[in-house]
Every structure is written in structure tokens, then in C-alpha cells.
Amino acid sequence: MSALAAVAILFGAFFVLLFGGVPISVSLGVASFVTALAFLPWDDSTYIIGQQMNVGLESFSLLAVPLFIFAGNIMNTGGIARRLVDLALVVVGRVPGALAHTNVLANMLFGALSGSAVASAAAIGSTLHDRQREAGYDPAFGAAVNIASAPTGLLIPPTTAAIVYSTVAGGVSVSALFMAGYVPGILMGLVIMVIAFVVTRRAEYPKAARVTSSEAIRCLFRALPGLLLIVVVVGGIVFGVFTATEGAAVAVLYTLVLSLAYRSMSWTALKDVVTRTVVATGVVMFLIAASTGMSWVMAYTGIPAAITEALLSVSDSRVVILGLMLVVLLVVGTFMDITPAILIFTPILLPISEELGMDPVQFGMVLILAMCIGTMTPPVGSVLFVGTSVSGESIERVVPKLIPHFAGLILLLIAVTFIPALSLALPGMMGLLE
């Protein structure tokens, strides 16, 4: 049976199940098993798929995922968001539309600490929503800025997206991916701030009240313990003091102690944080296990090689093929969350990008940035739904306000794709690229 038939069976079964309302992880597992049955006997298919799902979780680096999820949930509950918002307001308070810029900067800071776009959209959005409404901001515009900037934390380290990609991509350095995320992540925030500046200047939204030097210093010292987490965790991982998994454990301990010191974490809240972490971890780990089975089926049937050959035969132009890849990723992002998208499409598209001379670290940044855009687009954008929920605005009112951000971020995605230095310069300077 040909690779083309395998593609039809695998993705046909997957999308039929997915659009039938079956969870993504179950759809992955069933589609993989059905495809294996087309090539192998029942006993072999059952044994191999089960074995591969188990093997997919036998990775020490994957322990970092639940630990970073735990640390992010602690920060979302532990009073750190409020301190970061106050610091961000001091930094950008005198710029027209100060609260919009504060939202972006606070999301960049909190997202970098928590590594979760959803947690950032919820924490920062709920903290700033009432302030923006009182200052006369259009609530739909405020929600759009919050939604567009919340995914910056998926690029700015530490981020579980980079860890998952590293595992699927065959051991690409987590340290290199962490360093590669800084420039695209910061540029993503700046793009949103430029768009917000244009909108707020036209609407004549107010600046924040001037703060005294003593107030600015107080805000800095209140936020400093949280900011030091980035230095401790990312610095420790990059300079080899500890692994990504050990860094995640340090992040949990650090944020827990900090939240207790702030007296913002009760035992009841901690119990809720643990419960949410366990549920989220179960979902992510089952996704990883199921996608590992799918990856084996694709490799066994020659699907990645067939897709690579098909795409490369479309045109001799590197620009055209990379453009097609970006279109595929942007379309995928509209109906699939970032973790399953990374798990499914890395084995398919990474070989194509390498054939075109793209470094695996750069491709990781392109993939994650494309999925960041997907988190804010209907019909499945998780950040879109959380951001509209905390703002109380309808999706119909918020999406038109997001269109300028979509345009700006797609231009950034093109730049990251065709200018390798945006993602590779920093890890290259630090000697992290192979």
C-alpha cells in the first residue's frame, strides 16, 4: 500500500473523528491504530502503537512540562500579576494609551514567567479590564490588545512549547530554543504596541498619571522577586547549572515560596492549583503519547518523505515552498491548539524546512509563532475565548479589533521565516547552535 493511501487513511480518520467532536488525543490514537491495521496484523498494530505511546513519555525532559504548568498556575493565583502590571504601568505610563501598552508589557513579563498564554490572558486581562473601562477605553479594543499580546509568553522563555518541540524534533537544544525565542517574542510585543499606539493616538486615550521616583522604585522592588525567576531559571538552563527539568522544579519551589511570602496563597487555593495542574498535565501527556504513535505510523508508511517530495515538486523556488508552509501552519492554527499542532506537524514539516536549508531552531520559532497567531483566531483560539470571557465582550466585537494585529503578526512571521538572524543570532552568539 502506498504512502498516499496511508495519508488518506490517517488524516481522513483523524479529521472525521475531530469534526465529529472526538477529543484530539483520542482522534490521534484511533487514527494511528486504524492506519497501522491497513499495513500490519491486529496483534502487531496493537502492540506497536501501545509500545510507541509508552516510549513517547519516557523522556526526562518531558518532566519539565507538568512542573512549568504547576509554576504557571501558582503565579496565576499567587499575586504576581498585580505587581507586574504596576511595574509595566510605571515603564510605559507616559505614552498615549498607557493602559494598552501596559497590557502588552505585562503580558510579556507574566507570559515569560508562566509560559502560558491562557494564564497570561486571564491574569493580566482581569487585572486591567476595570482600569481600562474607567479610563474610557473601548472594551473590545482592550480585549483585542490583551488577546494579541498574551501569546508572547509562548516565545519568550521559559516556555513549554519549546520543550515539546525539542522532544519531537529529535533533541534540538532547549537552551538554543530558549535563546532563539527572545527576539521574536520581543518583536511580537513591539508590533502589537505600535498598532496600539496608532489606535490610541487617534482615539486620544489618556496617559497615566505621573508617578514619583519613590513610587517607581517601590513598584520595581515589589515586582523584582518575580522578575528574578526569569534570570534564575533561564540563566541556569542556558549556562548549564541545571537541566530544563531541574529548572522547572526550581521555578515551582521559587513561585510557591514567593506566593506564600506575599500571603496570597491559601491551602484551599493551593489545592485548586494542584488539581488544575494534574488535569492539564494529563491532557498534555496523553496528547504527547498519542502523537508519538502517529509519528511512528507516519515514519513506517513513509508519509513525511512523500509529503516532502510532493511539496518540493510544486516549485523550484524556496520562497514559494516556504510560503506554502506558512499558509499551512496559519490554517492549522485556526482549528488546533499549539501542543497538538507541534506534535503532529513537526515530523511532517521539519524535514522540508531542513531540505530548504532552514536550521531546526529557526523552524521551531516559525512554528511556535504561527501557532501563537492561531491561539487568537476563531474557531478554536483558546486565548481568544479566555480574553473575551474576562472582558465580558463578544467575539463578534473583538475579532474586528484584532485584524490589524493579525496583519502585523503575519508580517513578523514572514520576517522570522526569511531572516534567520532574528532567531539564530542570539543562540549563535552564545555558542548554543550545533
Coordinates of C-alpha atoms in Angstrom, one line a residue:
M1 CA 0.0 0.0 0.0
S2 CA 1.4 3.4 -0.9
A3 CA 2.2 6.4 1.3
L4 CA -0.6 8.3 -0.5
A5 CA -3.1 5.7 0.8
A6 CA -1.6 6.0 4.3
V7 CA -2.1 9.8 4.2
A8 CA -5.7 9.4 3.1
I9 CA -6.5 6.8 5.9
L10 CA -4.5 8.6 8.6
F11 CA -5.7 12.2 8.1
G12 CA -9.1 11.1 6.8
A13 CA -9.8 9.2 10.0
F14 CA -8.3 11.9 12.2
F15 CA -10.4 14.8 10.7
V16 CA -13.6 12.7 10.6
L17 CA -13.2 12.0 14.3
L18 CA -12.1 15.5 15.1
F19 CA -15.1 17.2 13.4
G20 CA -17.3 14.6 15.0
G21 CA -16.5 16.0 18.4
V22 CA -14.0 13.4 19.5
P23 CA -11.1 14.9 21.6
I24 CA -7.9 15.5 19.7
S25 CA -5.8 13.0 21.7
V26 CA -8.3 10.2 21.1
S27 CA -8.6 11.1 17.4
L28 CA -4.9 10.8 17.1
G29 CA -4.7 7.4 18.8
V30 CA -7.6 5.9 16.9
A31 CA -6.5 7.3 13.5
S32 CA -3.0 5.9 14.1
F33 CA -4.3 2.5 15.1
V34 CA -6.6 2.3 12.0
T35 CA -3.8 3.2 9.7
A36 CA -1.5 0.7 11.3
L37 CA -4.2 -2.0 10.7
A38 CA -4.1 -1.3 7.0
F39 CA -0.4 -2.3 6.9
L40 CA 0.0 -4.7 9.8
P41 CA -1.9 -7.5 11.5
W42 CA -4.1 -6.8 14.5
D43 CA -1.7 -8.1 17.1
D44 CA 1.3 -6.2 15.7
S45 CA -0.7 -3.0 15.4
T46 CA -2.0 -3.2 19.0
Y47 CA 1.4 -4.0 20.4
I48 CA 3.4 -1.4 18.4
I49 CA 1.0 1.5 18.9
G50 CA 0.8 0.8 22.6
Q51 CA 4.5 0.5 22.9
Q52 CA 5.2 3.7 21.0
M53 CA 2.7 5.6 23.2
N54 CA 4.6 4.4 26.2
V55 CA 8.0 5.3 24.6
G56 CA 6.8 8.8 23.8
L57 CA 6.5 9.6 27.6
E58 CA 9.9 8.0 28.5
S59 CA 11.7 11.3 28.4
F60 CA 13.4 13.1 31.3
S61 CA 12.9 16.5 29.6
L62 CA 9.2 16.0 29.5
L63 CA 9.0 16.2 33.3
A64 CA 9.6 19.9 32.8
V65 CA 6.1 20.2 31.2
P66 CA 4.0 19.5 34.3
L67 CA 6.4 21.4 36.5
F68 CA 6.2 24.5 34.4
I69 CA 2.4 24.2 34.2
F70 CA 2.4 24.0 38.0
A71 CA 4.6 27.1 38.3
G72 CA 2.4 29.0 35.9
N73 CA -0.7 28.1 37.9
I74 CA 0.9 29.2 41.1
M75 CA 1.8 32.5 39.6
N76 CA -1.7 33.0 38.2
T77 CA -3.1 32.6 41.7
G78 CA -0.2 34.0 43.8
G79 CA -0.5 37.8 43.4
I80 CA 2.4 38.2 41.0
A81 CA 0.3 39.5 38.1
R82 CA -0.7 42.7 40.0
R83 CA 2.9 43.6 40.8
L84 CA 3.9 43.1 37.2
V85 CA 1.0 45.3 36.0
D86 CA 2.1 48.1 38.4
L87 CA 5.7 47.9 37.1
A88 CA 4.6 47.9 33.5
L89 CA 2.5 51.0 34.1
V90 CA 5.5 52.8 35.5
V91 CA 7.6 52.0 32.4
V92 CA 5.0 53.0 29.7
G93 CA 2.6 55.2 31.7
R94 CA 3.5 58.4 30.0
V95 CA 2.9 57.1 26.5
P96 CA -0.5 57.9 24.9
G97 CA -2.8 54.9 25.5
A98 CA -0.8 53.9 28.5
L99 CA -3.0 51.1 29.7
A100 CA -2.9 49.4 26.3
H101 CA 0.9 49.4 26.4
T102 CA 0.8 48.3 30.0
N103 CA -1.3 45.4 29.0
V104 CA 1.3 44.3 26.3
L105 CA 4.3 44.7 28.5
A106 CA 2.6 43.0 31.5
N107 CA 1.7 40.1 29.2
M108 CA 5.3 39.8 28.0
L109 CA 6.6 39.8 31.6
F110 CA 3.9 37.5 33.0
G111 CA 3.9 35.2 29.9
A112 CA 7.7 34.8 30.2
L113 CA 7.3 33.8 33.9
S114 CA 4.3 31.5 33.5
G115 CA 4.9 30.2 30.0
S116 CA 1.2 30.1 29.4
A117 CA -0.7 32.3 27.0
V118 CA -4.1 31.4 28.5
A119 CA -2.9 32.1 32.1
S120 CA -1.5 35.4 31.0
A121 CA -4.7 36.4 29.1
A122 CA -6.7 35.6 32.2
A123 CA -4.5 37.1 34.8
I124 CA -3.5 40.4 33.1
G125 CA -6.8 40.8 31.3
S126 CA -8.8 40.5 34.6
T127 CA -6.4 42.8 36.4
L128 CA -6.5 45.6 33.8
H129 CA -10.1 45.3 32.5
D130 CA -11.7 47.6 35.0
R131 CA -9.0 50.2 34.9
Q132 CA -9.3 50.4 31.1
R133 CA -13.1 50.7 31.3
E134 CA -12.8 53.5 33.9
A135 CA -10.3 55.4 31.7
G136 CA -12.8 55.3 28.8
Y137 CA -11.2 52.6 26.6
D138 CA -13.3 50.7 24.2
P139 CA -13.6 47.3 26.0
A140 CA -13.4 45.4 22.7
F141 CA -10.1 47.2 21.8
G142 CA -8.7 46.5 25.3
A143 CA -9.7 42.8 24.9
A144 CA -8.0 42.7 21.5
V145 CA -4.7 44.1 22.8
N146 CA -4.8 41.6 25.7
I147 CA -5.5 38.6 23.4
A148 CA -2.9 39.6 20.8
S149 CA -0.1 40.1 23.4
A150 CA -0.9 37.1 25.7
P151 CA 0.9 34.6 23.4
T152 CA 4.2 36.4 23.6
G153 CA 5.0 34.1 26.6
L154 CA 4.9 31.1 24.3
L155 CA 8.1 32.5 22.6
I156 CA 9.8 34.3 25.5
P157 CA 11.4 31.7 27.7
P158 CA 10.9 29.6 29.7
T159 CA 8.2 28.0 27.6
T160 CA 6.8 24.5 27.5
A161 CA 6.2 24.9 23.7
A162 CA 9.9 24.9 23.1
I163 CA 10.4 21.9 25.4
V164 CA 7.7 19.9 23.5
Y165 CA 9.2 20.9 20.1
S166 CA 12.7 19.9 21.3
T167 CA 11.4 16.5 22.2
V168 CA 9.6 15.9 18.9
A169 CA 12.3 17.4 16.7
G170 CA 14.8 14.8 17.9
G171 CA 16.6 16.5 20.7
V172 CA 17.1 20.1 19.4
S173 CA 18.8 22.0 22.3
V174 CA 16.3 23.5 24.7
S175 CA 18.9 26.2 25.6
A176 CA 19.2 27.2 22.0
L177 CA 15.4 27.3 21.6
F178 CA 15.0 29.4 24.7
M179 CA 17.6 32.0 23.5
A180 CA 16.1 31.9 20.0
G181 CA 12.7 32.9 21.4
Y182 CA 13.7 36.3 22.9
V183 CA 14.0 38.4 19.7
P184 CA 10.8 37.1 18.0
G185 CA 8.9 37.3 21.3
I186 CA 10.0 40.9 22.0
L187 CA 9.3 41.9 18.4
M188 CA 5.9 40.4 18.7
G189 CA 5.2 42.6 21.7
L190 CA 6.6 45.7 19.9
V191 CA 4.4 45.1 16.8
I192 CA 1.3 45.0 19.0
M193 CA 2.5 48.1 20.9
V194 CA 3.0 50.0 17.6
I195 CA -0.5 49.1 16.4
A196 CA -2.0 50.0 19.8
F197 CA -0.1 53.3 19.7
V198 CA -1.6 54.2 16.3
V199 CA -5.1 53.3 17.5
T200 CA -4.9 55.0 20.9
R201 CA -3.4 58.2 19.5
R202 CA -6.3 58.5 17.0
A203 CA -8.8 57.8 19.8
E204 CA -6.9 60.2 22.2
Y205 CA -6.9 57.7 25.0
P206 CA -5.2 59.2 28.1
K207 CA -1.7 58.9 29.5
A208 CA -1.3 57.5 33.1
A209 CA -0.8 59.9 36.0
R210 CA 2.8 60.8 36.6
V211 CA 4.4 58.7 39.3
T212 CA 7.1 59.9 41.7
S213 CA 10.6 58.4 41.8
S214 CA 9.8 56.8 45.2
E215 CA 6.6 55.1 43.8
A216 CA 8.5 53.9 40.7
I217 CA 11.2 52.3 43.0
R218 CA 8.6 50.8 45.2
C219 CA 6.9 49.2 42.2
L220 CA 10.2 47.9 40.9
F221 CA 11.1 46.3 44.2
R222 CA 7.6 44.7 44.6
A223 CA 8.0 43.1 41.1
L224 CA 11.7 42.3 41.3
P225 CA 11.4 38.9 43.1
G226 CA 9.1 37.7 40.3
L227 CA 11.3 39.0 37.6
L228 CA 14.3 37.3 39.1
L229 CA 12.6 34.0 38.3
I230 CA 13.5 34.5 34.6
V231 CA 17.1 35.1 35.5
V232 CA 17.4 32.1 37.8
V233 CA 15.6 29.6 35.5
V234 CA 16.6 30.7 32.1
G235 CA 20.1 31.6 33.2
G236 CA 20.6 28.3 35.0
I237 CA 19.4 26.3 32.0
V238 CA 21.4 28.2 29.4
F239 CA 24.6 28.2 31.4
G240 CA 24.4 24.6 32.3
V241 CA 23.7 24.9 36.0
F242 CA 20.7 22.6 35.7
T243 CA 18.6 21.0 33.0
A244 CA 15.3 22.3 31.8
T245 CA 13.5 19.8 34.1
E246 CA 15.6 20.8 37.1
G247 CA 14.9 24.4 36.2
A248 CA 11.2 23.8 36.1
A249 CA 11.4 22.3 39.6
V250 CA 13.3 25.4 40.8
A251 CA 10.5 27.5 39.3
V252 CA 7.9 25.6 41.2
L253 CA 9.7 26.0 44.5
Y254 CA 10.5 29.7 43.8
T255 CA 7.0 30.7 42.9
L256 CA 5.5 28.7 45.8
V257 CA 7.8 30.4 48.4
L258 CA 7.1 33.8 46.7
S259 CA 3.3 33.3 46.8
L260 CA 3.4 32.2 50.5
A261 CA 5.6 35.2 51.2
Y262 CA 3.1 37.5 49.6
R263 CA 0.4 35.8 51.7
S264 CA -1.7 35.4 48.6
M265 CA -1.8 31.6 48.5
S266 CA -4.1 29.8 50.9
W267 CA -4.3 26.0 51.3
T268 CA -7.6 25.9 49.5
A269 CA -6.1 27.9 46.6
L270 CA -3.1 25.6 46.5
K271 CA -5.4 22.5 46.4
D272 CA -7.1 24.1 43.4
V273 CA -3.8 24.9 41.7
V274 CA -2.7 21.3 42.1
T275 CA -6.0 20.0 40.7
R276 CA -5.7 22.2 37.7
T277 CA -2.1 21.2 37.1
V278 CA -2.9 17.5 37.3
V279 CA -5.8 17.8 34.8
A280 CA -3.7 19.9 32.4
T281 CA -0.8 17.5 32.7
G282 CA -3.0 14.5 31.9
V283 CA -4.3 16.2 28.8
V284 CA -0.8 17.2 27.5
M285 CA 0.8 13.9 28.3
F286 CA -1.9 11.9 26.6
L287 CA -1.6 14.2 23.6
I288 CA 2.2 13.5 23.5
A289 CA 1.7 9.8 23.9
A290 CA -0.9 9.6 21.1
S291 CA 1.1 11.8 18.8
T292 CA 4.1 9.5 19.3
G293 CA 2.0 6.6 17.9
M294 CA 1.0 8.8 15.0
S295 CA 4.7 9.8 14.3
W296 CA 5.7 6.1 14.2
V297 CA 2.9 5.3 11.8
M298 CA 3.9 8.2 9.5
A299 CA 7.5 7.1 9.6
Y300 CA 6.7 3.4 8.9
T301 CA 4.4 4.3 5.9
G302 CA 6.8 6.9 4.5
I303 CA 4.3 9.8 4.9
P304 CA 6.9 12.6 5.7
A305 CA 9.1 11.7 2.8
A306 CA 6.1 11.6 0.5
I307 CA 4.9 15.0 1.6
T308 CA 8.4 16.4 1.4
E309 CA 8.7 15.2 -2.2
A310 CA 5.3 16.5 -3.1
L311 CA 5.9 20.0 -1.8
L312 CA 9.4 20.2 -3.3
S313 CA 8.0 19.2 -6.6
V314 CA 5.5 22.1 -6.6
S315 CA 8.2 24.7 -7.4
D316 CA 11.9 25.1 -7.6
S317 CA 11.5 28.4 -5.6
R318 CA 12.5 28.2 -1.9
V319 CA 10.3 31.3 -1.4
V320 CA 7.2 29.6 -2.8
I321 CA 7.6 26.4 -0.8
L322 CA 8.2 28.3 2.5
G323 CA 5.2 30.5 1.7
L324 CA 3.1 27.3 1.3
M325 CA 4.4 26.1 4.6
L326 CA 3.3 29.3 6.3
V327 CA -0.1 29.1 4.8
V328 CA -0.5 25.5 6.1
L329 CA 0.7 26.5 9.6
L330 CA -1.7 29.5 9.7
V331 CA -4.6 27.4 8.6
V332 CA -3.7 24.6 11.1
G333 CA -3.5 27.2 13.9
T334 CA -7.1 28.3 13.3
F335 CA -8.5 24.9 14.4
M336 CA -5.8 23.3 16.5
D337 CA -4.1 24.2 19.8
I338 CA -0.3 24.7 19.9
T339 CA 0.7 21.5 21.6
P340 CA -1.1 19.0 19.2
A341 CA 0.0 21.2 16.3
I342 CA 3.6 20.9 17.3
L343 CA 3.3 17.2 17.9
I344 CA 1.6 16.5 14.6
F345 CA 3.3 18.8 12.1
T346 CA 6.9 18.9 13.3
P347 CA 7.6 15.4 11.9
I348 CA 6.0 16.4 8.6
L349 CA 7.3 19.9 8.0
L350 CA 10.7 19.9 9.8
P351 CA 12.3 17.6 7.1
I352 CA 11.0 20.0 4.4
S353 CA 12.5 23.0 6.1
E354 CA 15.8 21.3 6.6
E355 CA 15.8 20.3 2.9
L356 CA 15.4 24.1 2.2
G357 CA 18.4 24.9 4.4
M358 CA 16.5 26.2 7.5
D359 CA 18.0 25.4 10.9
P360 CA 15.8 23.3 13.2
V361 CA 15.9 26.0 15.8
Q362 CA 14.7 28.7 13.4
F363 CA 11.9 26.3 12.2
G364 CA 10.9 25.9 15.8
M365 CA 10.5 29.6 16.2
V366 CA 8.5 29.8 12.9
L367 CA 6.2 27.0 14.0
I368 CA 5.6 28.4 17.5
L369 CA 5.0 32.0 16.2
A370 CA 2.5 30.7 13.7
M371 CA 0.7 28.8 16.4
C372 CA 0.7 31.9 18.6
I373 CA -1.3 33.6 15.9
G374 CA -3.6 30.6 15.8
T375 CA -4.4 30.9 19.5
M376 CA -6.1 34.2 18.9
T377 CA -8.1 33.2 15.9
P378 CA -11.6 31.6 15.7
P379 CA -13.0 29.0 15.7
V380 CA -10.7 27.2 18.2
G381 CA -8.4 30.0 19.6
S382 CA -8.0 29.3 23.3
V383 CA -6.6 32.8 24.1
L384 CA -9.4 34.4 22.1
F385 CA -12.1 32.7 24.2
V386 CA -10.3 33.4 27.5
G387 CA -9.6 37.0 26.6
T388 CA -13.2 37.7 25.6
S389 CA -14.5 35.9 28.7
V390 CA -12.6 38.0 31.2
S391 CA -13.5 41.2 29.3
G392 CA -17.2 40.4 29.0
E393 CA -17.1 41.3 25.3
S394 CA -18.5 39.2 22.5
I395 CA -16.2 37.5 19.9
E396 CA -18.1 39.3 17.2
R397 CA -17.0 42.7 18.6
V398 CA -13.4 41.7 19.5
V399 CA -12.3 40.0 16.2
P400 CA -12.6 43.1 14.0
K401 CA -10.3 44.9 16.5
L402 CA -7.8 42.0 16.2
I403 CA -7.5 42.3 12.4
P404 CA -4.7 44.9 12.4
H405 CA -2.8 42.7 14.9
F406 CA -3.2 39.7 12.6
A407 CA -1.7 41.7 9.7
G408 CA 1.2 42.9 11.8
L409 CA 2.0 39.5 13.2
I410 CA 1.8 37.7 9.8
L411 CA 4.4 40.2 8.5
L412 CA 6.5 39.4 11.6
L413 CA 6.1 35.6 10.8
I414 CA 7.3 36.2 7.3
A415 CA 10.3 38.1 8.6
V416 CA 11.2 35.4 11.1
T417 CA 10.9 32.8 8.2
F418 CA 13.1 34.6 5.7
I419 CA 15.6 36.4 8.1
P420 CA 17.4 33.6 10.1
A421 CA 19.3 36.1 12.2
L422 CA 16.1 37.1 14.1
S423 CA 16.0 33.7 15.7
L424 CA 19.6 32.4 15.3
A425 CA 21.8 35.4 16.2
L426 CA 21.4 35.2 19.9
P427 CA 21.9 31.4 20.4
G428 CA 24.7 31.6 17.8
M429 CA 26.5 34.4 19.8
M430 CA 26.2 32.2 23.0
G431 CA 27.6 29.1 21.2
L432 CA 24.4 27.1 21.5
L433 CA 23.9 26.1 17.9
E434 CA 25.4 22.8 16.7

